[in-house]
CSV table of C-alpha atoms in Angstrom, one decimal:
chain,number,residue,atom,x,y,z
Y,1,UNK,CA,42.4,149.6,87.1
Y,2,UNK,CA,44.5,148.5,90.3
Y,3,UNK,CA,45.1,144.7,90.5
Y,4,UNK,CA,42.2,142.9,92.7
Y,5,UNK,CA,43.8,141.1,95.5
Y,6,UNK,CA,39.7,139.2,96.8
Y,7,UNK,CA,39.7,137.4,93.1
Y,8,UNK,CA,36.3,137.8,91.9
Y,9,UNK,CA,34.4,140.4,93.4
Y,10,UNK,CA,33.7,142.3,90.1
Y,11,UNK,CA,33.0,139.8,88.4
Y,12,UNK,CA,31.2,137.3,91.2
Y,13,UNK,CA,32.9,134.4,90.2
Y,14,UNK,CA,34.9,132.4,92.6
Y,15,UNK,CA,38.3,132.9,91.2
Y,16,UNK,CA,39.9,133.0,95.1
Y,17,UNK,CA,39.4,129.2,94.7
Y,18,UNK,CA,40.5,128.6,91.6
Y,19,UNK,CA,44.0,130.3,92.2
Y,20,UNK,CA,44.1,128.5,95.8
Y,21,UNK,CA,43.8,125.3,93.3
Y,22,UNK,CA,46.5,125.9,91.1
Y,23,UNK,CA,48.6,126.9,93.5
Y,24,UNK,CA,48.2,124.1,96.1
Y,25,UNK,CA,48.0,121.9,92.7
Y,26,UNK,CA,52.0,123.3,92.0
Y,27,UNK,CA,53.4,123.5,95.9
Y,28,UNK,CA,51.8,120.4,96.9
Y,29,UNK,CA,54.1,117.4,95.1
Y,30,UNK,CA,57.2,119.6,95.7
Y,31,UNK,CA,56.5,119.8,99.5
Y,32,UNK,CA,55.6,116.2,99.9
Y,33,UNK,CA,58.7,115.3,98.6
Y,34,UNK,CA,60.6,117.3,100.5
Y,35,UNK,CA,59.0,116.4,103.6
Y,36,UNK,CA,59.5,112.6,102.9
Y,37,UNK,CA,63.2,113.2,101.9
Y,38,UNK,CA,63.2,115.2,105.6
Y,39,UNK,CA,62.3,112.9,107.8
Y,40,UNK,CA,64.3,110.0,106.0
Y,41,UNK,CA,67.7,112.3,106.3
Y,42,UNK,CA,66.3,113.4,110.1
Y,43,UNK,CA,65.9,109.4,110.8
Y,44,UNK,CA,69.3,108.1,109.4
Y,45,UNK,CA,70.5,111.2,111.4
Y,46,UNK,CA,69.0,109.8,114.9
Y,47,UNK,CA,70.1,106.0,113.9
Y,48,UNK,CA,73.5,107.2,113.4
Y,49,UNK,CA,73.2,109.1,116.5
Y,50,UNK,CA,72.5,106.1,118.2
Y,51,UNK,CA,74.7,103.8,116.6
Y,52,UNK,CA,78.0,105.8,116.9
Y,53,UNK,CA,77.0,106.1,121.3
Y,54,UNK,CA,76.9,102.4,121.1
Y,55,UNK,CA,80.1,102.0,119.6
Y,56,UNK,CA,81.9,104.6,121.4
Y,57,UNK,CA,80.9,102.7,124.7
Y,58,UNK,CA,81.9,99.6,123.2
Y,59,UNK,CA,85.6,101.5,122.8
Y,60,UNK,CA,85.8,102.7,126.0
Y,61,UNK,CA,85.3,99.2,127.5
Y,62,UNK,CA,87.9,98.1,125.2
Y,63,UNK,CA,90.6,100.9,126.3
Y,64,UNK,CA,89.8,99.1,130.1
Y,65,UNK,CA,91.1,95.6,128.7
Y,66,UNK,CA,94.7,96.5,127.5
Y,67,UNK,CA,97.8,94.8,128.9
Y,68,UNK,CA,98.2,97.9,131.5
Y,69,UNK,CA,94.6,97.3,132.9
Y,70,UNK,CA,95.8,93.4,133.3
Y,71,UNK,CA,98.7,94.8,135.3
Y,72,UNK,CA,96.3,96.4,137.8
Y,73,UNK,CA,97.5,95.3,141.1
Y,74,UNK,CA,95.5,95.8,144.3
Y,75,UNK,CA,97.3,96.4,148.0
Y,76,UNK,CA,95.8,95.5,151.1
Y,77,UNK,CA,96.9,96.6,154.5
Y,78,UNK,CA,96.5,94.2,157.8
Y,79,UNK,CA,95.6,97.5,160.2
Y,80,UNK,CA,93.5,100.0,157.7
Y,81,UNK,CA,93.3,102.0,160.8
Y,82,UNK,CA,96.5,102.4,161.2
Y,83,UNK,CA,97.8,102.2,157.6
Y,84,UNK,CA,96.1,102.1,154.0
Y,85,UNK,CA,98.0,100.6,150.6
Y,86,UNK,CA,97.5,101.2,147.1
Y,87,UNK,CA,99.1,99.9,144.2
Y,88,UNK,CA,99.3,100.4,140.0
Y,89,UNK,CA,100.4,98.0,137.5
Y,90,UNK,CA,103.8,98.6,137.8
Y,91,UNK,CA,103.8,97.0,141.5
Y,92,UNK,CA,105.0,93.4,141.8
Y,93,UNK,CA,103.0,91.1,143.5
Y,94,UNK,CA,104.4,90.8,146.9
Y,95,UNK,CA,103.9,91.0,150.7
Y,96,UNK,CA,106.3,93.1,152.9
Y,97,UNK,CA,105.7,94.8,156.3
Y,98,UNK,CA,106.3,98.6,157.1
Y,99,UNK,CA,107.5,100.1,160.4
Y,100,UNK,CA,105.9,103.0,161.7
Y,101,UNK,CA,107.8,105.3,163.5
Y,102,UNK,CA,106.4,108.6,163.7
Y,103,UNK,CA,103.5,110.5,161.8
Y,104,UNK,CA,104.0,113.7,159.9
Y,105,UNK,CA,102.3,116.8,162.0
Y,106,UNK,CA,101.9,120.6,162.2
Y,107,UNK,CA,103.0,123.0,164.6
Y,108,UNK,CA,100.8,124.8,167.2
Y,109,UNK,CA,101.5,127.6,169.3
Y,110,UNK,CA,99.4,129.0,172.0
Y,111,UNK,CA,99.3,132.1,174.3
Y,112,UNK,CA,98.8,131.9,177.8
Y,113,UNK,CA,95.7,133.5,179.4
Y,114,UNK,CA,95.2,136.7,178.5
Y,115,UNK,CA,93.0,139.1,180.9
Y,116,UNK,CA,89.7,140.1,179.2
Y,117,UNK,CA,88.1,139.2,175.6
Y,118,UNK,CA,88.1,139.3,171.9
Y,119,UNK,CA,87.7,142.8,172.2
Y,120,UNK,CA,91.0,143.5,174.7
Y,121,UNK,CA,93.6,145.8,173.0
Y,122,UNK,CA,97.3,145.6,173.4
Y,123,UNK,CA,98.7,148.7,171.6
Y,124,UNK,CA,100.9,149.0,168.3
Y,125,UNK,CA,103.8,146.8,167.0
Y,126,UNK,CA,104.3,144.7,164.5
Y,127,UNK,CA,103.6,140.8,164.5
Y,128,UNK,CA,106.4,138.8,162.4
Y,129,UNK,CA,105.7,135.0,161.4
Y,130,UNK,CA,109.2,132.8,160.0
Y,131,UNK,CA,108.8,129.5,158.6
Y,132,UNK,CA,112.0,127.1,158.8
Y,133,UNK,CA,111.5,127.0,155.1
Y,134,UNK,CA,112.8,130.6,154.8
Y,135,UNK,CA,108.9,132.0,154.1
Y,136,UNK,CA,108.2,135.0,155.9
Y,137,UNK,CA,105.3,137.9,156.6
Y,138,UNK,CA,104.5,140.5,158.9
Y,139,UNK,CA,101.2,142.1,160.3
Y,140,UNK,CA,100.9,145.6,161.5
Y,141,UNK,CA,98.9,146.0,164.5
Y,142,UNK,CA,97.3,149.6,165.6
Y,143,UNK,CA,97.1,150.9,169.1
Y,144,UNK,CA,93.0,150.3,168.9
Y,145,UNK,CA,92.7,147.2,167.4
Y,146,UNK,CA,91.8,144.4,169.5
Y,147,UNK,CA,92.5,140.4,169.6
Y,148,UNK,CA,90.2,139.9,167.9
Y,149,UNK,CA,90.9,142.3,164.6
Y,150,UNK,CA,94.5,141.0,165.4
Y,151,UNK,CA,93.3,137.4,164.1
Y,152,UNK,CA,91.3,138.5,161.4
Y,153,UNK,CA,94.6,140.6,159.9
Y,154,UNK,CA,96.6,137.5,160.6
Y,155,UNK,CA,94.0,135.1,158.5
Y,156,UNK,CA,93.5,137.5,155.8
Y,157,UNK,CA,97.4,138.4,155.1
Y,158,UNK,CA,97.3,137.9,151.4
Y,159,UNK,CA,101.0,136.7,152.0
Y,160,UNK,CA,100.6,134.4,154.7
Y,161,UNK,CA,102.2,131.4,153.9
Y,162,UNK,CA,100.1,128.8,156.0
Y,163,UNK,CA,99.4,130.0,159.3
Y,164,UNK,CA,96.1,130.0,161.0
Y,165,UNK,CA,95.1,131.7,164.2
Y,166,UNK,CA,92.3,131.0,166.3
Y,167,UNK,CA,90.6,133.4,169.6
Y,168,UNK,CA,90.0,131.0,172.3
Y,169,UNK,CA,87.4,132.9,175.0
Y,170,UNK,CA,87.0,131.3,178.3
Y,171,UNK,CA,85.8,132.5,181.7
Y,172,UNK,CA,89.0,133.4,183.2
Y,173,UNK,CA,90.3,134.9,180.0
Y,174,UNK,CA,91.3,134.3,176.3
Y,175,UNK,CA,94.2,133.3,174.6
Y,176,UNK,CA,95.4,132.5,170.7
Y,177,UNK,CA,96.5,130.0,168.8
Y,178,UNK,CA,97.9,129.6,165.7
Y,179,UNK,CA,98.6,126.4,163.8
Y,180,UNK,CA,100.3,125.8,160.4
Y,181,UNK,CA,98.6,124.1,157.9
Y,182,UNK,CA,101.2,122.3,156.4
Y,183,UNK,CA,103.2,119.4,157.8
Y,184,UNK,CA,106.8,118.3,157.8
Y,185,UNK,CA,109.8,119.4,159.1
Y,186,UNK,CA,110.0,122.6,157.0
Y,187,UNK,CA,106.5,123.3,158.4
Y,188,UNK,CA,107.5,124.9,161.4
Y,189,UNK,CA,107.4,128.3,162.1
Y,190,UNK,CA,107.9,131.6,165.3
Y,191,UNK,CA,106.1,134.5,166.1
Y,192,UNK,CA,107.5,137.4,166.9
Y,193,UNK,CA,107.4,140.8,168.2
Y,194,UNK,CA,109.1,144.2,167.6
Y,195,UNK,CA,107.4,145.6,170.9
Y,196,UNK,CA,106.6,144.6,174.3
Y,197,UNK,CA,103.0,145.8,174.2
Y,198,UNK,CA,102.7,142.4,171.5
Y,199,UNK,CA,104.7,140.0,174.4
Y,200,UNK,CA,101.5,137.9,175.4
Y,201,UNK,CA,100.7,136.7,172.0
Y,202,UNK,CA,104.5,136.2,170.8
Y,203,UNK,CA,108.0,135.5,171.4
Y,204,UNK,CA,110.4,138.2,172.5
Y,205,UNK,CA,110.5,141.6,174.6
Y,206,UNK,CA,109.6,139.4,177.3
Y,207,UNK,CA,106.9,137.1,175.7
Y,208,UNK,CA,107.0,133.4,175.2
Y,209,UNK,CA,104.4,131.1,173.4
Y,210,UNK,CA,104.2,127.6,174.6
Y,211,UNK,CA,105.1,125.4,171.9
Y,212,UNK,CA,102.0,122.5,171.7
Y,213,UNK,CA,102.9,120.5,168.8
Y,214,UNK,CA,106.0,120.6,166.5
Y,215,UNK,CA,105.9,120.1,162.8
Y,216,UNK,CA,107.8,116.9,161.5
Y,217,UNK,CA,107.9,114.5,158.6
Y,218,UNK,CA,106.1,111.5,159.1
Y,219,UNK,CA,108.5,108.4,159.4
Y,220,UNK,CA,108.7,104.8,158.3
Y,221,UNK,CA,111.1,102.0,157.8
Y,222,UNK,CA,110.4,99.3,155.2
Y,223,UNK,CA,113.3,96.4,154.5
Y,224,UNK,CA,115.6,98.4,157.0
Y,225,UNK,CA,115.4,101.5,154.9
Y,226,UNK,CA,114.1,105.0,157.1
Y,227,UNK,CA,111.5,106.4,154.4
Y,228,UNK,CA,110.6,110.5,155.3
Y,229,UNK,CA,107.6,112.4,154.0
Y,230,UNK,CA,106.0,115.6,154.9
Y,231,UNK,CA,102.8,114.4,154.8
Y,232,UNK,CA,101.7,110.8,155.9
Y,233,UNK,CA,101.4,110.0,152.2
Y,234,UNK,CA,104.6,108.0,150.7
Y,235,UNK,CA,104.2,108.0,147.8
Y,236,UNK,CA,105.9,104.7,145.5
Y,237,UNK,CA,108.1,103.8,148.7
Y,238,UNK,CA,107.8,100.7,147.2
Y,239,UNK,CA,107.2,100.7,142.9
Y,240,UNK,CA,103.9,101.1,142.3
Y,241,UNK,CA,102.9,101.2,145.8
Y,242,UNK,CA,101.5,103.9,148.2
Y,243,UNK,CA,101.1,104.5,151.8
Y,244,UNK,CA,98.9,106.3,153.8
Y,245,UNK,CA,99.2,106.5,157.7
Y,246,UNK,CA,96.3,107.8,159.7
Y,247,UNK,CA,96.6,110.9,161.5
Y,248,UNK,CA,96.2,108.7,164.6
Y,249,UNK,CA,98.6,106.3,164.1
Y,250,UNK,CA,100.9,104.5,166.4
Y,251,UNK,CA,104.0,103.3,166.2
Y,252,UNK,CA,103.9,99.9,165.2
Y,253,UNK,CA,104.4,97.4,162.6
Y,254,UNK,CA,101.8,97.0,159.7
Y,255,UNK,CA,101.9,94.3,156.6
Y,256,UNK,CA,101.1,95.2,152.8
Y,257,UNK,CA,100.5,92.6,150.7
Y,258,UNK,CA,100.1,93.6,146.8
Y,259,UNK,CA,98.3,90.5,144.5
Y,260,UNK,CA,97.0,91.1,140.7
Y,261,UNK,CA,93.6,92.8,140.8
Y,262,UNK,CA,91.4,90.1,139.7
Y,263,UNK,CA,87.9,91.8,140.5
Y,264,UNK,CA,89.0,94.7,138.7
Y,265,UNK,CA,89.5,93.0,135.6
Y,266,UNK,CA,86.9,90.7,135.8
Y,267,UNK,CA,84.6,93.7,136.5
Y,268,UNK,CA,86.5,95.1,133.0
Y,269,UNK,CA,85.0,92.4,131.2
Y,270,UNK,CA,81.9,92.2,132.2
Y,271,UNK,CA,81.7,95.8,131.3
Y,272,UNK,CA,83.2,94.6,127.7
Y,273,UNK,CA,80.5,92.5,127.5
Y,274,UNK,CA,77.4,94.6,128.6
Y,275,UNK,CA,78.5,97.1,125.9
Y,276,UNK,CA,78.8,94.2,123.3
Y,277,UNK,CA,75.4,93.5,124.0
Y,278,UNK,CA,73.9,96.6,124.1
Y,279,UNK,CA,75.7,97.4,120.4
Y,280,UNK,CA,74.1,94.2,119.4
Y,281,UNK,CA,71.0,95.1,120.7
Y,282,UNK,CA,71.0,98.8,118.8
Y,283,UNK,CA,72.2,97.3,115.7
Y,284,UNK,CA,69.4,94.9,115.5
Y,285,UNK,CA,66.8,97.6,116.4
Y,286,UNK,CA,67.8,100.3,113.8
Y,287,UNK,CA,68.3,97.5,111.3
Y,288,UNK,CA,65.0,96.1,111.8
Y,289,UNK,CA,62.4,95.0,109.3
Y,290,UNK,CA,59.5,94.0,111.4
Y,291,UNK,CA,56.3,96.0,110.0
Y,292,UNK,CA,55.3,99.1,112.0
Y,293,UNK,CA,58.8,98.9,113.9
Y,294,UNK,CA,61.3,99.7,110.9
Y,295,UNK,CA,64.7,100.8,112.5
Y,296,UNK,CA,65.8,104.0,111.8
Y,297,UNK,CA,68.9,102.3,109.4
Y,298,UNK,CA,66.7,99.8,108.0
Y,299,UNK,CA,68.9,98.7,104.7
Y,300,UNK,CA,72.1,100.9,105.3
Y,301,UNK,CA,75.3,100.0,104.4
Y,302,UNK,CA,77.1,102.1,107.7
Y,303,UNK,CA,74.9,99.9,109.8
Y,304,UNK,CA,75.1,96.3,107.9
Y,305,UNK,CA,78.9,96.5,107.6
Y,306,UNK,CA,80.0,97.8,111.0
Y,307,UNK,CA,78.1,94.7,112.5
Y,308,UNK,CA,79.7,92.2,110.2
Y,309,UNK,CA,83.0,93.4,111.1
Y,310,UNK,CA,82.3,93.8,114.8
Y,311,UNK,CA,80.8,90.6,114.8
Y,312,UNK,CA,83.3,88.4,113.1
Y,313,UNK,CA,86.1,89.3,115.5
Y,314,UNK,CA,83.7,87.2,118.4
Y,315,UNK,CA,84.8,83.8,117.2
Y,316,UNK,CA,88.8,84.5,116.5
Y,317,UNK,CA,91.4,81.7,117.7
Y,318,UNK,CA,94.1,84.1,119.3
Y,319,UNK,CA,97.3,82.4,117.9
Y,320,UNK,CA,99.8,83.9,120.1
Y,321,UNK,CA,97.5,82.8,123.1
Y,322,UNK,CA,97.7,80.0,125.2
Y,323,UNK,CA,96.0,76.9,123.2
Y,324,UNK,CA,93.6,76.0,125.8
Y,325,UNK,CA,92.6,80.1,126.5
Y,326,UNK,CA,92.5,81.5,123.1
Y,327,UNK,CA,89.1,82.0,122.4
Y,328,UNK,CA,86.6,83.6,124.3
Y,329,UNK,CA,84.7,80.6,124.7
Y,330,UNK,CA,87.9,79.0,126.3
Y,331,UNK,CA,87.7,81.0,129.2
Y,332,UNK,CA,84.2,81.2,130.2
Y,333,UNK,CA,82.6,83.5,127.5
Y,334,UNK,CA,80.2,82.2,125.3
Y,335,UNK,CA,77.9,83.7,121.8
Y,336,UNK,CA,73.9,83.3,122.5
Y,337,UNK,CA,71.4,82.8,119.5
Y,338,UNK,CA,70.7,86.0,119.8
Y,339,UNK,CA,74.4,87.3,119.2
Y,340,UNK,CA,74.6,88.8,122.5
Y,341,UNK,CA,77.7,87.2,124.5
Y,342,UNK,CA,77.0,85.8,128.4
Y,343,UNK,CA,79.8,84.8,130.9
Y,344,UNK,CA,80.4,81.8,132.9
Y,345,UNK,CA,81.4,83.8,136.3
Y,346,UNK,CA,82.4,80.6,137.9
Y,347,UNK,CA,84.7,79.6,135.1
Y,348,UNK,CA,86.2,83.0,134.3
Y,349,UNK,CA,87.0,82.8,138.3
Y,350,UNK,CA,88.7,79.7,137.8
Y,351,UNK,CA,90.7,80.5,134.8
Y,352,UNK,CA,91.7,84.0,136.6
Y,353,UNK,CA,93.0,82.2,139.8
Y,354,UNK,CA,95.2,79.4,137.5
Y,355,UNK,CA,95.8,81.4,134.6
Y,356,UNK,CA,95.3,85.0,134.6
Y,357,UNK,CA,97.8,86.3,132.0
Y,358,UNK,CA,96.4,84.0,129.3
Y,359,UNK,CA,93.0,85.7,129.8
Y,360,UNK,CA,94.8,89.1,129.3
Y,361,UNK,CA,95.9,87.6,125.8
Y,362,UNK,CA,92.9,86.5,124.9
Y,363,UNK,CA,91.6,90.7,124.7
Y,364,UNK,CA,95.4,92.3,124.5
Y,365,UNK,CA,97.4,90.8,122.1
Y,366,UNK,CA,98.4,91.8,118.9
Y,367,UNK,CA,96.4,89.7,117.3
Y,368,UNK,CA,93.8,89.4,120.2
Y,369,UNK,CA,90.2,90.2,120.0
Y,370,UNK,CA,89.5,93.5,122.1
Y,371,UNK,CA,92.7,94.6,119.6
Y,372,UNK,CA,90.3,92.9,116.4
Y,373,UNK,CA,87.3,94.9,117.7
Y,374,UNK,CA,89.1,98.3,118.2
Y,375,UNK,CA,90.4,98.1,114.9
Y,376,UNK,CA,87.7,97.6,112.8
Y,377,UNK,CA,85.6,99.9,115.7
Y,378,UNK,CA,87.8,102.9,114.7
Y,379,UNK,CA,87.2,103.9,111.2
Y,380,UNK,CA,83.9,104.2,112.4
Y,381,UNK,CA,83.6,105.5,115.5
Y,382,UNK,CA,86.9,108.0,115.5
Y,383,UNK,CA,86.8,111.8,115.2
Y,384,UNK,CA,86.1,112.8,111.3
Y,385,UNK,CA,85.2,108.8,110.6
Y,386,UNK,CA,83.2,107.5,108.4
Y,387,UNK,CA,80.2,108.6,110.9
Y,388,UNK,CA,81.3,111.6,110.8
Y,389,UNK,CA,81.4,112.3,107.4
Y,390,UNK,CA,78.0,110.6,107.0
Y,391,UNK,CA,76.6,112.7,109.0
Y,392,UNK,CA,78.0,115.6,107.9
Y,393,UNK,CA,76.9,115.2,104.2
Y,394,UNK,CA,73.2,113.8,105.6
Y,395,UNK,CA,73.3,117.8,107.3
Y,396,UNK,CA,74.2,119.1,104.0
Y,397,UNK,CA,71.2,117.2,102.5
Y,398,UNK,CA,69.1,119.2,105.7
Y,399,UNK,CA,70.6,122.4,104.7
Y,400,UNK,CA,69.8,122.0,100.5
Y,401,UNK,CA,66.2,120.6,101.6
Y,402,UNK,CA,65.6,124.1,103.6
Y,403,UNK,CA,67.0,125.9,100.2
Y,404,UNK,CA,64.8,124.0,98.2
Y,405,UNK,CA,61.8,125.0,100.5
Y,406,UNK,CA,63.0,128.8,100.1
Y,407,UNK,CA,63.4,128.2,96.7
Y,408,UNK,CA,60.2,126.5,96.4
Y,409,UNK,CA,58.4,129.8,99.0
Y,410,UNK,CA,59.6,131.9,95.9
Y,411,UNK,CA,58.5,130.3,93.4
Y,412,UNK,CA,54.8,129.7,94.1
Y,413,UNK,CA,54.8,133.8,95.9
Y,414,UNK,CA,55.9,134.4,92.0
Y,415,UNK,CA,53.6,131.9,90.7
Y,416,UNK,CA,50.3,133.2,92.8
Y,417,UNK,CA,51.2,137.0,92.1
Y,418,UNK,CA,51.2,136.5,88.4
Y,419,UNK,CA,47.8,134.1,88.4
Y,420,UNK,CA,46.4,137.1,90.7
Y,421,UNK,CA,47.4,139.8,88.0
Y,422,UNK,CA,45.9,137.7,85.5
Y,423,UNK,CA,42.9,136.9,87.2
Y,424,UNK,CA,42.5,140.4,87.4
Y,425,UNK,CA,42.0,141.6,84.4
Y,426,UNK,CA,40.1,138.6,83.9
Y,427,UNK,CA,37.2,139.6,86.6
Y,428,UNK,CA,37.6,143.5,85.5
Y,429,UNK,CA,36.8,142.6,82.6
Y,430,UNK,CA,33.8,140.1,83.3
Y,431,UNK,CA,32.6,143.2,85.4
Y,432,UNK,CA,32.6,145.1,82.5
Y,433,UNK,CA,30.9,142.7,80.4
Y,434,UNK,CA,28.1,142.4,83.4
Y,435,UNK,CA,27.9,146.2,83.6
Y,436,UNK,CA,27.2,146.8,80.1
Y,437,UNK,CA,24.7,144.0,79.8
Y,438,UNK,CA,23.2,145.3,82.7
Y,439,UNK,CA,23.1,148.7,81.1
Y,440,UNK,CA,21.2,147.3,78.1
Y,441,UNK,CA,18.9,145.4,79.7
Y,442,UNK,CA,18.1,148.7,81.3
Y,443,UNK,CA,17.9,150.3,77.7
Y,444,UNK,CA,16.0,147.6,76.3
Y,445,UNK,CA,13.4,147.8,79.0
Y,446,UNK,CA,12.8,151.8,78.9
Y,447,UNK,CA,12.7,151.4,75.2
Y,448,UNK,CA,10.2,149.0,75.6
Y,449,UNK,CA,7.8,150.7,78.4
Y,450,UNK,CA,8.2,154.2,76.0
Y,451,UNK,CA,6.6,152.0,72.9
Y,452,UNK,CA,4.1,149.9,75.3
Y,453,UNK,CA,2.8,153.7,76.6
C-alpha cells in the first residue's frame, strides 16, 4: 500500500495533527533560538554601523586641525574687481602691492563684408591655420560648399588646435570671425589661403583679415620684478600666493595683504567639536540601559572601551604647550555634564588674535590632544580594524545562523517524512482493523436474522 500523504483518512483519526505537533514541537526551540541569536548579531551589526560613522567623522575633523591647517593663510585684495588673491599655508603673512600692466588675451580675426549669406559660395582651396606655437591644420574647402559649411569644417577639424569661427549675418552682408581660445603670447595664430577664390576670408592671393585683438601674456610687476603668464592666473608669484586679474582689468596698482586664517580654523574646531558631540551622543544611545530604549551595544566591550579612551584624552595637559593654553579649557573649550564639549567663541577669538600658534599646539603636537584622539581613534576606526574584524566575524555568525536554518529545513523535511511513513502504516492498518470489524459485524448480523427467521 502507497504511503498516505492526508494522515488519517483510512483510519479517521486525526493523525495530520498529531504529526503537525511533533514537528512544530522539534522545529519550534531551534528556530526561536535562531531568530533571537539573529536579531542580536543583526543589532550589534547596525550599532557598529553607527558607531564606526561617528568615529570616522570624528577623524576627519581631526585631519582639519593638523599644523598645516594652522598654517592656512587667507589673502585679501583692496580692488576684487580688478584683482583676486589667494594664499596656502606656505604664504608668510604679509602685505605687498602688485602692478598691473597688461592682461593676458586671445586673438581675433575678422573678414570684411562679404556680399550675400551663410549660404554664399566661394569656390575650392584650401584654408591653412598657424599658431606661433608651431601648431598647425588645414581645411579643404569644395567648389559648392558655402560659408556657412566653411565654419562648420573649421569647428569640427578633429586637429584644430584652438580656433573658433563664427558667421556674422547682417543686412549689408556677412563676414567671419575666428578667435583662439587660448591666451598668451604663443596663442596667436594666421589664416591662410592657397587660392584667390578663399582671399575674403584669409590672408594672401590678395586677401587680408583685419587683425581685432592680439594674443598676449598677461603682465604684472610685484617688488620691481615683471611677472608673465598666459593666462591672468599667476600662479605662487609670491610663495603660497596666487593672482587672478579680471578680464576687464586696468592698468593700475592693487594691494594683497596675506594674514593667518583665523575663521578657517576656528570654523575647524568647531567642526572638531560638533563631531565630539555627536560621538558622545551615539555612544551613549547604543550603550544605553533605559528600559524599552536598550542601545543596540548595550554591554559591549567595542563600545565601553573606545569611549574610555576617546574620552580620557579631553582633559590632557599638553606639556609641550604654552602653560597658560595647554588644555582645552585654557583656551575657551570646556567638558559639560553631559560629556559633550561647548566653546567659549568670545574667548577662543581672543586667544586666536594674541596667541594663535599656542592654540594650534593645544590639537597638533606630538603630544597634543587631536594627536591623543587620532591615536587611540585608529585601531578602531581604520581599514581592517578592530571594527572591521568585528564585524566581519558578527557576518560569519549571519552566514552559520542561515546554515543552521538549512540544516535545521532538512532535518525536520527528514523528520516529518519518516513520522508520515510511519503514520502510515499506522492508519492502513487501523483501516484494516475497522474493515474487518465492520465485516463481522455484518456477519454477525446475517447470522443472526437467518436464526431469528
Amino acid at each position: 500500500m502507497g504511503l498516505i500523504t492526508s494522515a488519517g483518512i483510512g483510519s479517521g483519526i486525526d493523525l495530520e495533527s498529531i504529526i503537525e505537533a511533533l514537528v512544530t514541537a522539534e522545529r519550534r526551540p531551534k528556530e526561536i533560538s535562531l531568530n533571537r541569536l539573529e536579531q542580536r548579531t543583526n543589532t550589534t551589526l547596525s550599532g557598529l554601523g553607527k558607531l564606526q560613522s561617528a568615529l570616522s567623522n570624528l577623524e576627519d575633523s581631526l585631519a582639519n586641525l593638523t599644523e598645516a591647517n594652522f598654517r592656512t593663510r587667507t589673502a585679501t585684495s583692496s580692488n576684487e574687481s580688478q584683482l583676486t588673491a589667494s594664499a596656502n599655508y606656505l604664504a608668510s603673512e604679509t602685505n605687498f602691492a602688485v602692478t598691473i600692466n597688461q592682461t593676458a588675451t586671445y586673438t581675433e580675426l575678422s573678414t570684411n563684408v562679404i556680399a550675400g549669406d551663410a549660404t554664399t559660395q566661394l569656390g575650392a582651396g584650401n584654408l591653412t591655420f598657424n599658431s606661433t606655437g608651431g601648431e598647425t591644420f588645414s581645411v579643404a574647402v569644395g567648389a559648392t560648399d558655402s560659408l556657412a559649411d566653411i565654419v562648420y569644417a573649421i569647428n569640427n577639424k578633429s586637429d584644430n588646435f584652438g580656433i573658433s569661427a563664427t558667421l556674422v549675418n547682417g543686412d549689408s552682408g556677412t563676414k567671419i570671425i575666428y578667435r583662439g581660445i587660448d591666451t598668451g603670447d604663443n596663442a596667436d595664430f594666421t589664416v591662410t589661403n592657397d587660392n584667390a577664390n578663399l582671399a575674403q576670408i584669409s590672408d594672401g592671393n590678395g586677401g587680408a583679415l583685419n587683425v581685432d585683438s592680439t594674443a598676449q601674456n598677461a603682465s604684472i610687476t610685484v617688488s620691481g620684478l615683471t611677472i608673465s603668464s598666459e593666462t591672468n592666473t599667476f600662479n605662487n608669484p609670491v610663495q603660497g600666493v596666487d593672482l587672478t586679474l579680471a578680464d576687464d582689468a586696468v592698468a593700475g596698482t592693487v594691494n594683497v595683504n596675506v594674514t593667518k586664517d583665523k575663521q578657517a580654523v576656528k570654523d575647524n574646531i568647531q567642526e572638531f567639536v560638533d563631531n565630539y558631540n555627536a560621538f558622545i551622543q551615539i555612544a551613549n544611545q547604543l550603550g544605553s540601559a533605559q528600559d524599552g530604549a536598550e542601545g543596540e551595544l548595550l554591554g559591549d566591550s567595542t563600545l565601553r572601551n573606545i569611549v574610555r579612551q576617546v574620552t580620557s584624552q579631553i582633559s590632557n595637559t599638553v606639556g609641550s604647550a604654552n602653560p597658560d593654553f595647554n588644555t582645552l579649557s585654557r583656551i575657551g573649550i570646556t567638558t559639560e555634564r553631559d560629556g559633550t564639549l561647548s566653546i567659549d567663541s568670545t574667548e577662543l577669538d581672543s586667544i586666536l588674535n594674541s596667541n594663535f600658534d599656542a592654540v594650534g599646539t593645544v590639537f597638533y603636537a606630538t603630544d597634543g590632544i587631536g594627536t591623543s584622539i587620532s591615536t587611540a581613534i585608529t585601531p578602531y576606526e581604520q581599514l581592517a580594524g578592530l571594527i572591521d574584524k568585528r564585524e566581519e566575524s558578527l557576518q560569519s555568525i549571519l552566514s552559520q545562523i542561515q546554515t543552521d536554518r538549512d540544516n535545521l529545513d532538512y532535518r525536520i523535511n527528514a523528520l516529518e517524512e519518516s513520522l508520515r511513513s510511519k503514520f502510515a502504516a499506522v492508519d492502513s492498518l487501523v483501516s484494516q482493523f475497522n474493515f474487518t470489524g465492520t465485516y463481522l459485524e455484518q456477519q454477525f448480523a446475517a447470522l443472526s436474522a437467518k436464526q431469528s427467521g
